[in-house]
Amino acid sequence: MKRFIMLAAAVLLLAGCAGHRYRSEFDFANKLAREGLWQEALFRLQKARAAGEDSAALHNNMAVVLEALGRPDEAQKEYELALKLAPANERIRANLDKFKRNEEKDLHEKK
Amino acid sequence: MRRNKLALLLVLSALAAACSESYAPVTIPFRPRNVVDFSAYKDLFFIDFVLDAPEQGFDAGAEVRRVFVEEIPFAAGRPVQRLEPEHWADILATLRRYRLAVDIQYADSLFFQRVFRAHPQGLFFAGRLKLNVKKMGVIREGRDEAGKSKNVYDTVEMWEMEMQVGLIDGDARRLLWQETYAEKGEPVAGATARFTFSSMFAKLAARLTAALQPRKTEQERHILGR
């Protein structure tokens, strides 16, 4: 029983650490994005993803950063994943709409 | 009782804070994609345009050429060389003399396929320029000797210019991009035909330059906090 409690405590502690790491990398990435340090923000978001759970916010922010870095194909995938996870989120939808308008404009100009 | 209410209020506030979405606006740089990746080509060439224009006593083709060889390189980020395919000058002169309205399909033409083969990894600017100078009757308001206003019949020139320009990938023999720009207007009083032509063509060239070199702008997006 004692061993089981110890094991559970260790699992909870590790899970807690992982969650904390995700939040801090994620928050740091947001700070970097607000300052326009896109490459660094992307690196932090990738670390957050590698360390933790999936979330609509993570995909959305990744998409914004990729868009800022001029990687529209990857950005579109991330926006769509974000919207899949949070279909009612107006911010994500607005971001995706603006992104799509740019893409359509590009396509129109190419034509 | 009061403590209970306070606790409830605190719990509700905490729940509201937890449920509210946090987000922040960020400004991202946005540069529309270039119509063509000029760096992917070894050389950029300009082939003299087909001119469908009345004789005005100056070399309109030379002005078009000057813009493409001297100004477009700033938009493309690369030098643009004039290409003079054999017999092309004679063909252009014939087309212009008889003002033949031809629509040359450069990418499919056997003549140009030979030209493209002779310049591997080349990107080619080609197109046509059409100019119509119409004389139009207008009624202007004037004054008679007594100073009374009266309608006076007058004639004015109306210039209509249209440029169709395309970018052709020589190796693929494919038209990558094509656009048509048009301008019209009256010449400035006393201006020479050359001046009117150059200033009108400069407007078309400015629009072409803007299309070839999309301007970087900024756009707003939202990043989410949770």
Tab-separated table of C-alpha atoms in Angstrom:
chain	number	residue	atom	x	y	z
A	1	MET	CA	0.000	0.000	0.000
A	2	LYS	CA	2.837	2.326	0.989
A	3	ARG	CA	4.652	1.522	-2.278
A	4	PHE	CA	1.504	2.217	-4.258
A	5	ILE	CA	1.102	5.616	-2.581
A	6	MET	CA	4.757	6.454	-3.273
A	7	LEU	CA	4.364	5.437	-6.916
A	8	ALA	CA	1.199	7.478	-7.318
A	9	ALA	CA	2.907	10.468	-5.706
A	10	ALA	CA	5.881	10.113	-8.093
A	11	VAL	CA	3.581	9.882	-11.117
A	12	LEU	CA	1.631	12.925	-9.983
A	13	LEU	CA	4.848	14.847	-9.352
A	14	LEU	CA	6.206	14.010	-12.810
A	15	ALA	CA	2.912	14.893	-14.452
A	16	GLY	CA	2.906	18.147	-12.534
A	17	CYS	CA	6.461	18.929	-13.677
A	18	ALA	CA	5.570	18.206	-17.282
A	19	GLY	CA	2.513	20.422	-17.062
A	20	HIS	CA	4.498	23.209	-15.473
A	21	ARG	CA	7.167	22.966	-18.181
A	22	TYR	CA	4.523	23.176	-20.885
A	23	ARG	CA	2.944	26.223	-19.363
A	24	SER	CA	6.228	28.028	-18.894
A	25	GLU	CA	7.563	27.321	-22.401
A	26	PHE	CA	4.160	28.215	-23.786
A	27	ASP	CA	3.945	31.439	-21.805
A	28	PHE	CA	7.505	32.350	-22.697
A	29	ALA	CA	6.729	31.739	-26.378
A	30	ASN	CA	3.773	34.125	-26.108
A	31	LYS	CA	5.976	36.771	-24.567
A	32	LEU	CA	8.509	36.350	-27.391
A	33	ALA	CA	5.761	36.516	-30.004
A	34	ARG	CA	4.458	39.766	-28.528
A	35	GLU	CA	7.975	41.141	-28.922
A	36	GLY	CA	8.184	39.945	-32.520
A	37	LEU	CA	10.916	37.358	-31.864
A	38	TRP	CA	9.254	34.833	-34.116
A	39	GLN	CA	12.041	32.305	-34.578
A	40	GLU	CA	12.636	32.024	-30.850
A	41	ALA	CA	8.894	31.864	-30.187
A	42	LEU	CA	8.617	28.971	-32.629
A	43	PHE	CA	11.445	27.143	-30.899
A	44	ARG	CA	9.704	27.544	-27.530
A	45	LEU	CA	6.355	26.409	-28.880
A	46	GLN	CA	8.006	23.333	-30.416
A	47	LYS	CA	9.542	22.568	-27.014
A	48	ALA	CA	6.161	23.039	-25.362
A	49	ARG	CA	4.612	20.638	-27.835
A	50	ALA	CA	7.361	18.077	-27.330
A	51	ALA	CA	6.911	18.307	-23.582
A	52	GLY	CA	3.200	18.318	-23.166
A	53	GLU	CA	-0.303	18.157	-24.228
A	54	ASP	CA	-2.032	19.285	-27.324
A	55	SER	CA	-4.205	22.387	-27.180
A	56	ALA	CA	-6.051	24.716	-29.492
A	57	ALA	CA	-4.067	27.660	-28.122
A	58	LEU	CA	-0.777	25.947	-28.863
A	59	HIS	CA	-1.793	25.224	-32.475
A	60	ASN	CA	-3.188	28.711	-32.954
A	61	ASN	CA	-0.069	30.403	-31.611
A	62	MET	CA	2.144	28.105	-33.647
A	63	ALA	CA	0.142	29.089	-36.743
A	64	VAL	CA	0.528	32.810	-36.017
A	65	VAL	CA	4.268	32.411	-35.569
A	66	LEU	CA	4.624	30.327	-38.744
A	67	GLU	CA	2.625	32.912	-40.655
A	68	ALA	CA	4.896	35.644	-39.358
A	69	LEU	CA	7.891	33.611	-40.509
A	70	GLY	CA	6.449	33.329	-44.028
A	71	ARG	CA	5.573	29.614	-43.840
A	72	PRO	CA	1.931	29.704	-44.937
A	73	ASP	CA	1.477	26.010	-45.728
A	74	GLU	CA	2.455	24.947	-42.208
A	75	ALA	CA	0.503	27.844	-40.695
A	76	GLN	CA	-2.679	26.721	-42.426
A	77	LYS	CA	-2.353	23.195	-41.018
A	78	GLU	CA	-1.897	24.558	-37.503
A	79	TYR	CA	-4.868	26.923	-37.793
A	80	GLU	CA	-7.067	24.087	-38.985
A	81	LEU	CA	-5.937	21.840	-36.125
A	82	ALA	CA	-6.601	24.630	-33.643
A	83	LEU	CA	-10.087	25.160	-34.997
A	84	LYS	CA	-10.748	21.427	-34.919
A	85	LEU	CA	-9.920	21.381	-31.222
A	86	ALA	CA	-11.890	24.557	-30.454
A	87	PRO	CA	-14.487	25.056	-33.205
A	88	ALA	CA	-16.315	27.794	-31.309
A	89	ASN	CA	-13.250	29.929	-30.671
A	90	GLU	CA	-13.804	33.238	-32.432
A	91	ARG	CA	-10.176	34.369	-32.162
A	92	ILE	CA	-8.903	31.301	-33.974
A	93	ARG	CA	-11.619	31.609	-36.595
A	94	ALA	CA	-10.785	35.290	-37.133
A	95	ASN	CA	-7.088	34.471	-37.502
A	96	LEU	CA	-7.843	31.730	-40.019
A	97	ASP	CA	-10.217	33.994	-41.967
A	98	LYS	CA	-7.556	36.704	-42.276
A	99	PHE	CA	-4.990	34.120	-43.293
A	100	LYS	CA	-7.303	32.696	-45.963
A	101	ARG	CA	-8.055	36.145	-47.350
A	102	ASN	CA	-4.322	36.668	-47.875
A	103	GLU	CA	-3.988	33.320	-49.585
A	104	GLU	CA	-6.948	34.029	-51.862
A	105	LYS	CA	-5.512	37.424	-52.734
A	106	ASP	CA	-2.182	35.819	-53.594
A	107	LEU	CA	-3.902	33.264	-55.748
A	108	HIS	CA	-5.933	35.941	-57.488
A	109	GLU	CA	-2.822	38.036	-58.161
A	110	LYS	CA	-1.031	34.977	-59.529
A	111	LYS	CA	-3.938	34.354	-61.902
B	1	MET	CA	-23.685	34.477	6.680
B	2	ARG	CA	-21.643	37.377	5.315
B	3	ARG	CA	-18.513	35.159	5.285
B	4	ASN	CA	-20.409	32.555	3.292
B	5	LYS	CA	-21.465	35.125	0.735
B	6	LEU	CA	-17.922	36.401	0.435
B	7	ALA	CA	-16.616	32.900	-0.081
B	8	LEU	CA	-19.239	32.269	-2.755
B	9	LEU	CA	-18.301	35.499	-4.487
B	10	LEU	CA	-14.626	34.543	-4.409
B	11	VAL	CA	-15.378	31.106	-5.828
B	12	LEU	CA	-17.503	32.631	-8.593
B	13	SER	CA	-14.794	35.184	-9.415
B	14	ALA	CA	-12.185	32.443	-9.564
B	15	LEU	CA	-14.421	30.390	-11.846
B	16	ALA	CA	-15.071	33.382	-14.102
B	17	ALA	CA	-11.359	34.091	-14.316
B	18	ALA	CA	-10.671	30.466	-15.106
B	19	CYS	CA	-13.334	30.353	-17.805
B	20	SER	CA	-12.462	33.657	-19.496
B	21	GLU	CA	-10.220	33.317	-22.506
B	22	SER	CA	-7.026	35.289	-22.389
B	23	TYR	CA	-5.575	36.512	-25.634
B	24	ALA	CA	-3.237	39.180	-26.885
B	25	PRO	CA	-3.093	40.956	-30.221
B	26	VAL	CA	0.203	40.688	-32.080
B	27	THR	CA	1.330	42.384	-35.244
B	28	ILE	CA	2.808	40.045	-37.814
B	29	PRO	CA	4.779	41.040	-40.899
B	30	PHE	CA	2.956	40.132	-44.059
B	31	ARG	CA	4.570	40.027	-47.461
B	32	PRO	CA	2.396	38.800	-50.314
B	33	ARG	CA	4.059	36.077	-52.314
B	34	ASN	CA	6.041	37.235	-55.324
B	35	VAL	CA	4.455	36.511	-58.667
B	36	VAL	CA	7.625	34.684	-59.620
B	37	ASP	CA	10.733	33.606	-57.748
B	38	PHE	CA	13.290	35.549	-59.795
B	39	SER	CA	16.203	33.981	-57.931
B	40	ALA	CA	15.297	30.580	-59.391
B	41	TYR	CA	16.502	31.666	-62.842
B	42	LYS	CA	19.960	32.111	-64.225
B	43	ASP	CA	19.068	35.096	-66.400
B	44	LEU	CA	16.186	37.496	-66.907
B	45	PHE	CA	15.529	38.634	-70.452
B	46	PHE	CA	13.380	41.257	-72.065
B	47	ILE	CA	12.075	40.598	-75.560
B	48	ASP	CA	10.976	43.735	-77.405
B	49	PHE	CA	7.216	44.184	-77.136
B	50	VAL	CA	4.861	44.034	-80.067
B	51	LEU	CA	3.806	47.632	-80.580
B	52	ASP	CA	0.414	48.527	-81.894
B	53	ALA	CA	0.725	52.297	-81.909
B	54	PRO	CA	0.480	55.128	-84.428
B	55	GLU	CA	3.663	56.819	-85.567
B	56	GLN	CA	4.256	59.794	-83.301
B	57	GLY	CA	7.742	60.792	-84.426
B	58	PHE	CA	9.695	59.020	-81.686
B	59	ASP	CA	10.779	55.468	-80.867
B	60	ALA	CA	8.126	54.175	-78.474
B	61	GLY	CA	9.766	50.737	-78.412
B	62	ALA	CA	12.980	52.264	-77.082
B	63	GLU	CA	11.105	53.799	-74.132
B	64	VAL	CA	9.496	50.461	-73.268
B	65	ARG	CA	12.874	48.762	-73.529
B	66	ARG	CA	14.533	51.399	-71.338
B	67	VAL	CA	11.976	50.862	-68.563
B	68	PHE	CA	12.394	47.092	-68.632
B	69	VAL	CA	16.180	47.120	-68.760
B	70	GLU	CA	16.802	50.032	-66.378
B	71	GLU	CA	13.870	50.130	-63.952
B	72	ILE	CA	12.370	46.656	-63.682
B	73	PRO	CA	15.673	45.193	-62.347
B	74	PHE	CA	15.010	47.123	-59.108
B	75	ALA	CA	11.726	45.280	-58.681
B	76	ALA	CA	13.110	41.907	-59.742
B	77	GLY	CA	16.286	42.288	-57.719
B	78	ARG	CA	18.190	41.044	-60.765
B	79	PRO	CA	19.524	42.569	-63.982
B	80	VAL	CA	17.290	42.279	-67.019
B	81	GLN	CA	19.022	41.845	-70.369
B	82	ARG	CA	17.572	42.795	-73.679
B	83	LEU	CA	17.299	39.806	-75.962
B	84	GLU	CA	17.287	40.348	-79.698
B	85	PRO	CA	16.220	37.105	-81.369
B	86	GLU	CA	17.166	36.883	-85.007
B	87	HIS	CA	14.469	38.314	-87.351
B	88	TRP	CA	12.386	39.553	-84.384
B	89	ALA	CA	13.057	43.219	-85.214
B	90	ASP	CA	11.837	42.642	-88.813
B	91	ILE	CA	8.721	40.856	-87.586
B	92	LEU	CA	7.978	43.706	-85.155
B	93	ALA	CA	8.491	46.333	-87.854
B	94	THR	CA	6.062	44.527	-90.185
B	95	LEU	CA	3.472	44.103	-87.469
B	96	ARG	CA	3.723	47.757	-86.564
B	97	ARG	CA	3.638	49.059	-90.115
B	98	TYR	CA	0.345	47.327	-90.820
B	99	ARG	CA	-0.874	47.639	-87.209
B	100	LEU	CA	-1.687	43.962	-87.125
B	101	ALA	CA	-3.467	43.016	-83.925
B	102	VAL	CA	-1.760	39.708	-83.234
B	103	ASP	CA	-1.846	37.845	-79.995
B	104	ILE	CA	1.407	35.919	-79.901
B	105	GLN	CA	1.363	32.780	-77.782
B	106	TYR	CA	5.036	32.946	-76.828
B	107	ALA	CA	5.092	29.724	-74.851
B	108	ASP	CA	3.624	27.726	-77.748
B	109	SER	CA	5.376	29.456	-80.635
B	110	LEU	CA	8.017	27.436	-82.469
B	111	PHE	CA	9.966	30.629	-83.100
B	112	PHE	CA	10.219	31.376	-79.387
B	113	GLN	CA	10.774	27.766	-78.367
B	114	ARG	CA	14.062	27.972	-80.284
B	115	VAL	CA	14.877	31.226	-78.487
B	116	PHE	CA	14.113	29.691	-75.085
B	117	ARG	CA	16.241	26.627	-75.833
B	118	ALA	CA	19.186	28.863	-76.679
B	119	HIS	CA	18.960	30.468	-73.200
B	120	PRO	CA	18.543	27.705	-70.624
B	121	GLN	CA	17.260	28.612	-67.151
B	122	GLY	CA	16.000	31.894	-68.496
B	123	LEU	CA	12.959	33.878	-67.524
B	124	PHE	CA	11.514	36.065	-70.254
B	125	PHE	CA	9.490	39.259	-70.144
B	126	ALA	CA	7.370	39.504	-73.285
B	127	GLY	CA	4.174	41.231	-74.268
B	128	ARG	CA	2.520	43.912	-76.296
B	129	LEU	CA	1.710	47.568	-75.991
B	130	LYS	CA	-1.308	49.081	-77.644
B	131	LEU	CA	-1.847	52.789	-78.033
B	132	ASN	CA	-4.894	54.454	-79.469
B	133	VAL	CA	-5.008	58.191	-80.005
B	134	LYS	CA	-8.538	59.345	-80.622
B	135	LYS	CA	-9.693	62.798	-81.538
B	136	MET	CA	-12.897	63.605	-79.756
B	137	GLY	CA	-15.317	66.450	-80.149
B	138	VAL	CA	-16.245	68.163	-76.924
B	139	ILE	CA	-18.322	71.136	-75.914
B	140	ARG	CA	-16.476	73.528	-73.654
B	141	GLU	CA	-17.754	76.566	-71.861
B	142	GLY	CA	-16.198	79.733	-73.250
B	143	ARG	CA	-16.758	83.482	-73.325
B	144	ASP	CA	-17.648	85.704	-76.247
B	145	GLU	CA	-16.239	89.191	-76.903
B	146	ALA	CA	-18.810	90.716	-74.586
B	147	GLY	CA	-17.757	88.364	-71.777
B	148	LYS	CA	-20.930	86.295	-71.880
B	149	SER	CA	-20.575	82.571	-71.403
B	150	LYS	CA	-21.219	80.404	-74.434
B	151	ASN	CA	-20.637	76.822	-75.479
B	152	VAL	CA	-17.693	76.305	-77.789
B	153	TYR	CA	-17.046	73.206	-79.891
B	154	ASP	CA	-13.536	71.893	-79.502
B	155	THR	CA	-11.542	68.760	-80.273
B	156	VAL	CA	-9.301	66.979	-77.789
B	157	GLU	CA	-6.982	64.009	-78.034
B	158	MET	CA	-7.744	60.995	-75.888
B	159	TRP	CA	-4.874	58.566	-75.365
B	160	GLU	CA	-5.640	54.979	-74.448
B	161	MET	CA	-2.706	52.770	-73.594
B	162	GLU	CA	-2.820	49.087	-72.768
B	163	MET	CA	0.136	46.915	-71.857
B	164	GLN	CA	-0.047	43.164	-71.661
B	165	VAL	CA	3.031	41.707	-70.031
B	166	GLY	CA	3.880	38.099	-69.331
B	167	LEU	CA	6.648	36.139	-67.676
B	168	ILE	CA	7.663	32.939	-69.420
B	169	ASP	CA	9.696	30.124	-67.974
B	170	GLY	CA	11.873	29.224	-70.951
B	171	ASP	CA	12.801	25.699	-69.866
B	172	ALA	CA	9.211	24.727	-69.100
B	173	ARG	CA	7.930	26.818	-72.053
B	174	ARG	CA	5.186	27.969	-69.741
B	175	LEU	CA	3.573	31.327	-69.163
B	176	LEU	CA	3.966	31.809	-65.401
B	177	TRP	CA	2.178	35.101	-65.000
B	178	GLN	CA	0.405	37.583	-67.193
B	179	GLU	CA	-1.290	40.869	-66.502
B	180	THR	CA	-2.864	43.667	-68.484
B	181	TYR	CA	-2.599	47.288	-67.393
B	182	ALA	CA	-4.484	50.147	-68.992
B	183	GLU	CA	-4.459	53.925	-68.725
B	184	LYS	CA	-6.232	56.681	-70.520
B	185	GLY	CA	-6.174	60.439	-70.433
B	186	GLU	CA	-5.795	63.701	-72.292
B	187	PRO	CA	-2.311	65.000	-72.999
B	188	VAL	CA	-1.215	68.027	-71.041
B	189	ALA	CA	-1.634	71.195	-73.142
B	190	GLY	CA	1.528	71.896	-75.097
B	191	ALA	CA	3.169	68.593	-74.196
B	192	THR	CA	4.987	66.652	-76.883
B	193	ALA	CA	3.767	63.218	-77.933
B	194	ARG	CA	6.930	61.736	-76.504
B	195	PHE	CA	6.278	63.323	-73.111
B	196	THR	CA	2.674	62.113	-73.068
B	197	PHE	CA	3.742	58.608	-74.040
B	198	SER	CA	6.497	58.447	-71.422
B	199	SER	CA	4.361	59.764	-68.587
B	200	MET	CA	1.516	57.405	-69.423
B	201	PHE	CA	3.825	54.427	-69.776
B	202	ALA	CA	5.482	55.347	-66.457
B	203	LYS	CA	2.105	54.868	-64.746
B	204	LEU	CA	1.753	51.391	-66.232
B	205	ALA	CA	5.340	50.558	-65.294
B	206	ALA	CA	4.704	51.675	-61.708
B	207	ARG	CA	1.783	49.280	-61.455
B	208	LEU	CA	3.859	46.478	-62.921
B	209	THR	CA	6.665	47.225	-60.458
B	210	ALA	CA	4.214	47.086	-57.544
B	211	ALA	CA	2.954	43.711	-58.744
B	212	LEU	CA	6.457	42.293	-59.142
B	213	GLN	CA	7.611	43.560	-55.780
B	214	PRO	CA	4.768	43.235	-53.291
B	215	ARG	CA	5.098	45.647	-50.406
B	216	LYS	CA	5.581	44.337	-46.909
B	217	THR	CA	2.721	45.301	-44.630
B	218	GLU	CA	1.594	44.383	-41.148
B	219	GLN	CA	-1.483	42.527	-40.008
B	220	GLU	CA	-3.014	41.747	-36.660
B	221	ARG	CA	-3.513	38.275	-35.246
B	222	HIS	CA	-4.426	36.978	-31.801
B	223	ILE	CA	-2.318	34.660	-29.747
B	224	LEU	CA	-4.114	32.752	-27.033
B	225	GLY	CA	-3.035	32.489	-23.455
B	226	ARG	CA	-4.734	29.253	-22.666
